[in-house]
Coordinates of N, CA and C in Angstrom, one line a residue:
M1345 N 32.4 -9.6 16.4 CA 32.1 -8.2 16.5 C 32.2 -7.8 14.9
T1346 N 31.1 -6.7 14.6 CA 30.3 -6.5 13.6 C 31.1 -5.1 13.2
T1347 N 31.7 -5.0 11.8 CA 32.2 -3.8 11.8 C 31.2 -2.9 10.5
T1348 N 31.6 -1.7 10.3 CA 30.5 -1.3 9.1 C 30.9 -1.8 7.8
T1349 N 32.0 -2.6 7.6 CA 32.2 -3.1 6.2 C 31.4 -4.5 6.3
D1350 N 30.9 -4.9 7.5 CA 30.4 -6.3 7.4 C 28.8 -6.2 7.2
L1351 N 28.4 -4.6 7.4 CA 27.0 -4.6 7.2 C 26.4 -4.7 5.8
Y1352 N 25.1 -5.2 5.5 CA 24.5 -5.2 4.1 C 24.3 -3.8 3.9
D1353 N 24.8 -3.6 2.8 CA 24.7 -1.9 2.4 C 24.4 -1.9 0.6
P1354 N 23.3 -2.4 0.5 CA 23.0 -2.5 -1.2 C 23.0 -0.9 -1.7
V1355 N 23.3 -0.6 -3.0 CA 23.2 0.5 -3.4 C 21.9 1.2 -3.6
P1356 N 21.5 2.4 -3.4 CA 20.1 3.0 -3.3 C 19.3 2.5 -4.7
G1357 N 18.2 2.1 -4.4 CA 17.2 1.7 -5.7 C 17.5 0.4 -5.9
T1358 N 18.6 -0.6 -5.5 CA 18.5 -1.8 -6.0 C 17.9 -3.0 -5.3
E1359 N 17.7 -2.6 -4.0 CA 17.1 -3.7 -3.1 C 15.5 -3.7 -3.2
Y1360 N 14.9 -2.4 -3.3 CA 13.4 -1.9 -3.3 C 13.6 -1.2 -4.3
I1361 N 12.8 -1.2 -5.7 CA 12.8 -0.4 -6.5 C 11.6 0.5 -6.4
Y1362 N 10.8 0.2 -6.2 CA 9.5 0.8 -5.8 C 9.2 1.5 -4.4
V1363 N 8.6 2.7 -4.4 CA 8.4 3.0 -2.9 C 6.7 2.6 -3.0
L1364 N 6.2 2.9 -1.4 CA 5.0 2.3 -1.2 C 4.0 3.2 -2.1
S1365 N 4.2 4.3 -2.3 CA 3.0 5.2 -3.2 C 3.0 4.5 -4.5
D1366 N 4.1 4.0 -4.9 CA 4.2 3.2 -6.4 C 3.0 2.1 -6.1
Y1367 N 3.1 1.4 -5.2 CA 2.3 0.3 -4.9 C 0.6 0.6 -4.8
A1368 N 0.6 1.9 -4.1 CA -0.8 2.3 -3.8 C -1.4 2.7 -5.6
R1369 N -0.5 3.4 -6.3 CA -1.0 3.6 -7.9 C -1.3 2.3 -8.5
A1370 N -0.4 1.4 -8.4 CA -0.9 0.0 -9.0 C -2.2 -0.3 -8.5
A1371 N -2.2 -0.3 -7.0 CA -3.6 -0.8 -6.6 C -5.0 0.0 -7.2
A1372 N -4.6 1.5 -7.6 CA -5.7 2.3 -8.2 C -5.9 1.7 -9.4
R1373 N -5.0 1.4 -10.1 CA -4.8 1.0 -11.5 C -5.7 -0.2 -11.7
A1374 N -5.4 -1.3 -10.6 CA -5.9 -2.6 -10.7 C -7.3 -2.4 -10.3
L1375 N -7.8 -1.5 -9.4 CA -9.5 -1.2 -9.0 C -10.1 -0.7 -10.2
G1376 N -9.4 -0.2 -11.1 CA -9.9 0.1 -12.4 C -10.4 1.6 -12.6
S1377 N -11.3 2.0 -13.6 CA -11.6 3.3 -13.8 C -12.2 3.9 -12.8
G1378 N -12.0 5.3 -12.6 CA -12.4 6.2 -11.3 C -11.8 6.0 -10.2
W1379 N -10.6 5.4 -10.2 CA -9.7 5.3 -9.0 C -8.4 6.1 -9.1
G1380 N -8.0 6.7 -8.2 CA -6.6 7.4 -8.2 C -6.0 7.2 -7.0
A1381 N -4.6 7.7 -6.9 CA -3.8 7.3 -5.8 C -2.8 8.8 -5.7
E1382 N -2.4 9.0 -4.7 CA -1.3 10.3 -4.3 C -0.2 9.5 -3.4
S1383 N 0.9 10.3 -3.5 CA 2.1 10.0 -2.7 C 1.8 10.7 -1.3
G1384 N 2.3 9.7 -0.4 CA 2.5 10.3 1.1 C 3.9 10.8 1.2
F1385 N 4.2 11.2 2.4 CA 5.5 11.8 2.4 C 6.9 11.0 2.1
L1386 N 7.6 11.4 1.1 CA 8.6 10.6 0.4 C 8.1 9.4 -0.2
G1387 N 7.0 9.4 -0.4 CA 6.6 8.0 -1.0 C 6.6 6.9 0.1
A1388 N 6.7 7.2 1.2 CA 6.6 6.3 2.5 C 5.2 5.6 2.6
W1389 N 4.1 6.1 2.2 CA 2.7 5.6 2.1 C 2.2 6.1 0.8
G1390 N 1.0 5.5 0.6 CA 0.1 5.9 -0.6 C -1.4 6.2 0.0
L1391 N -1.9 7.1 -0.9 CA -3.7 7.3 -0.5 C -4.3 6.6 -1.9
I1392 N -5.5 5.8 -1.5 CA -5.9 5.5 -2.7 C -7.3 5.7 -2.2
F1393 N -7.7 6.6 -3.6 CA -9.3 7.2 -3.5 C -10.1 6.9 -4.8
R1394 N -11.6 7.3 -4.9 CA -12.4 7.4 -6.0 C -12.1 8.6 -6.5
T1395 N -12.1 8.6 -7.9 CA -12.1 9.9 -8.5 C -13.3 10.2 -8.8
E1396 N -14.7 9.5 -8.9 CA -15.8 9.8 -9.4 C -16.7 9.0 -8.4
E1397 N -18.1 9.1 -8.5 CA -19.0 8.5 -7.5 C -19.3 7.3 -8.3
P1398 N -20.0 6.5 -7.4 CA -19.9 6.7 -6.1 C -18.6 6.5 -5.0
A1399 N -18.6 7.4 -4.1 CA -17.6 7.2 -3.1 C -17.4 6.3 -2.4
L1400 N -16.5 5.8 -1.9 CA -16.2 4.5 -1.0 C -17.4 4.4 0.0
A1401 N -18.3 3.6 0.0 CA -19.6 3.8 1.0 C -18.9 3.5 2.1
S1402 N -18.3 2.6 2.5 CA -17.8 2.3 4.2 C -16.7 3.3 4.7
T1403 N -16.4 4.3 3.7 CA -15.5 5.2 4.1 C -15.9 6.6 4.2
H1404 N -17.3 6.6 3.8 CA -17.9 7.9 3.9 C -17.1 8.9 3.1
G1405 N -16.5 8.4 1.8 CA -15.7 9.3 1.0 C -14.4 9.8 1.2
R1406 N -14.0 8.9 2.4 CA -12.3 9.0 2.7 C -11.7 8.4 1.7
S1407 N -10.4 8.6 1.9 CA -9.6 7.9 1.1 C -8.8 6.8 2.1
L1408 N -8.1 5.9 1.3 CA -7.5 4.7 1.8 C -6.2 4.9 2.2
R1409 N -5.5 4.6 3.1 CA -4.0 4.8 3.3 C -3.4 3.5 3.1
L1410 N -2.4 3.2 2.1 CA -1.6 2.1 2.1 C -0.2 2.3 3.0
Y1411 N 0.2 1.5 4.1 CA 1.3 1.7 4.8 C 1.9 0.5 5.3
V1412 N 3.2 0.5 5.8 CA 3.4 -0.5 6.7 C 3.8 0.0 8.1
D1413 N 3.3 -0.9 9.1 CA 2.7 -0.5 10.5 C 4.3 -0.8 11.2
A1414 N 4.1 -0.5 12.6 CA 5.3 -0.5 13.6 C 5.8 -2.1 13.5
E1415 N 5.0 -3.1 13.1 CA 5.4 -4.4 13.3 C 6.0 -4.7 11.9
G1416 N 6.2 -4.1 11.0 CA 6.5 -4.5 9.6 C 5.5 -5.1 8.5
D1417 N 4.1 -4.9 9.0 CA 2.8 -5.4 8.0 C 2.6 -4.5 7.2
L1418 N 2.1 -5.0 5.9 CA 1.4 -4.1 4.9 C 0.0 -3.9 5.5
C1419 N -0.5 -2.8 5.5 CA -1.9 -2.3 5.8 C -2.6 -1.5 5.1
V1420 N -4.0 -1.6 5.2 CA -4.6 -0.4 4.6 C -5.7 -0.1 5.5
E1421 N -6.1 1.3 5.5 CA -7.1 1.7 6.4 C -7.6 3.0 5.9
I1422 N -8.6 3.2 6.5 CA -9.4 4.7 6.1 C -8.6 5.7 6.6
H1423 N -8.2 6.8 5.7 CA -7.4 7.7 6.0 C -8.2 9.1 6.5
D1424 N -8.0 9.6 7.7 CA -8.6 10.6 8.2 C -7.5 11.4 9.0
D1425 N -7.5 12.6 8.6 CA -6.6 13.7 9.2 C -6.8 14.0 10.6
V1426 N -8.2 13.9 10.9 CA -8.6 14.5 12.3 C -9.0 13.1 13.3
M1427 N -9.6 12.3 12.8 CA -9.6 11.0 13.5 C -8.9 9.8 13.2
P1428 N -8.2 9.3 14.2 CA -7.3 8.0 13.9 C -8.3 6.9 13.4
S1429 N -7.8 5.9 12.3 CA -8.6 5.0 11.8 C -8.6 3.7 13.1
T1430 N -9.7 3.2 13.1 CA -9.9 2.0 14.0 C -9.9 0.9 13.1
E1431 N -10.2 0.9 11.9 CA -10.6 -0.2 10.7 C -9.2 -0.4 9.9
R1432 N -8.4 -1.3 10.4 CA -7.2 -1.6 9.7 C -7.3 -3.0 9.3
H1433 N -6.9 -3.0 8.1 CA -6.7 -4.3 7.3 C -5.1 -4.8 7.0
W1434 N -4.9 -5.6 7.4 CA -3.6 -6.2 7.0 C -3.5 -7.0 5.8
I1435 N -2.7 -7.0 5.0 CA -2.5 -7.5 3.7 C -1.6 -8.7 4.1
R1436 N -2.2 -9.9 4.1 CA -1.3 -11.0 4.7 C -0.1 -11.3 3.5
T1437 N 1.0 -11.8 4.1 CA 2.0 -12.1 3.3 C 2.0 -13.3 2.3
V1438 N 1.0 -14.3 2.5 CA 0.7 -15.3 1.8 C -0.2 -14.8 0.7
D1439 N -0.7 -13.4 0.6 CA -1.5 -12.7 -0.3 C -0.8 -12.2 -1.2
L1440 N 0.4 -12.0 -1.1 CA 1.3 -11.1 -2.0 C 2.2 -12.2 -2.7
P1441 N 2.8 -11.5 -3.9 CA 3.7 -12.3 -4.8 C 4.7 -12.5 -3.8
D1442 N 5.8 -13.4 -4.2 CA 7.0 -14.0 -3.5 C 7.7 -12.8 -3.0
C1443 N 8.3 -12.2 -4.0 CA 9.4 -11.0 -4.0 C 8.6 -9.6 -4.3
A1444 N 9.5 -8.7 -3.6 CA 9.4 -7.3 -4.2 C 9.4 -7.0 -5.5
P1445 N 8.3 -6.5 -6.3 CA 8.4 -6.4 -7.4 C 9.8 -5.5 -8.0
R1446 N 10.3 -5.7 -9.2 CA 11.4 -5.3 -9.5 C 11.1 -4.9 -11.3
T1447 N 9.8 -5.0 -11.6 CA 9.6 -4.8 -13.1 C 7.8 -4.3 -12.9
P1448 N 7.7 -3.6 -13.8 CA 6.2 -3.0 -14.0 C 5.2 -3.7 -13.9
E1449 N 5.6 -5.2 -14.6 CA 4.4 -6.3 -14.5 C 4.3 -6.9 -13.2
A1450 N 5.7 -7.0 -12.4 CA 5.6 -7.3 -11.0 C 4.7 -6.2 -10.4
L1451 N 5.1 -5.2 -10.5 CA 4.2 -4.4 -9.5 C 2.6 -4.2 -9.9
A1452 N 2.6 -4.5 -10.9 CA 1.1 -4.8 -11.4 C 0.2 -6.1 -10.7
E1453 N 1.0 -6.9 -10.3 CA 0.7 -8.1 -9.6 C 0.5 -7.7 -8.1
W1454 N 1.5 -7.0 -7.5 CA 1.2 -6.6 -6.1 C 0.0 -5.6 -6.0
G1455 N -0.2 -4.7 -7.0 CA -1.3 -3.8 -7.1 C -2.7 -4.6 -7.2
E1456 N -2.6 -5.8 -7.9 CA -4.0 -6.7 -7.6 C -4.2 -7.3 -6.4
A1457 N -3.1 -7.8 -5.8 CA -3.2 -8.4 -4.5 C -3.6 -7.3 -3.4
I1458 N -3.4 -5.8 -3.6 CA -3.8 -5.0 -2.6 C -5.0 -4.6 -3.1
A1459 N -5.6 -4.4 -4.2 CA -6.9 -4.4 -4.7 C -7.9 -5.3 -4.4
T1460 N -7.6 -6.5 -4.4 CA -8.3 -7.7 -3.7 C -8.7 -7.2 -2.3
V1461 N -7.5 -6.9 -1.3 CA -8.2 -6.7 -0.1 C -9.0 -5.5 -0.2
I1462 N -8.5 -4.5 -0.8 CA -9.8 -3.3 -1.0 C -11.0 -3.7 -1.2
R1463 N -10.9 -4.5 -2.1 CA -12.6 -5.0 -2.8 C -13.2 -5.7 -1.8
R1464 N -12.4 -6.5 -0.9 CA -13.1 -7.6 -0.1 C -13.8 -6.8 1.3
H1465 N -13.0 -5.6 1.7 CA -13.2 -4.9 3.0 C -13.7 -3.7 2.8
Y1466 N -13.8 -2.9 1.5 CA -14.1 -1.5 1.7 C -15.5 -1.6 0.3
L1467 N -15.2 -2.4 -0.5 CA -16.2 -2.6 -1.7 C -17.4 -3.5 -1.6
A1468 N -17.4 -4.4 -0.7 CA -18.2 -5.3 -0.7 C -19.5 -4.7 0.0

């Protein structure tokens, strides 16, 4: 029998220091000048977008949404409030650093891994 004292219960902010919108900002920094990011609700997702021309050609100027899907996979897709996106790209676990980032340097590594997927699928 499992009791509430047997459950893993880390102190808030100790297991995962950064929220997903921080990952989006790190990806925007890795993409370089002319890129930005904004937080989604409670930082649970992030929007990545061009801040200057040219806009993302394959997205018709829309932003990209970074989020975790229902299966627990990290994904990036075209963000459109009107039409659900059918173009989703999963960021494979093998393409990410080993552990969740706990330092600004590790967060930058995650940002570069996410930016690589964006470059491959949206900027090619």
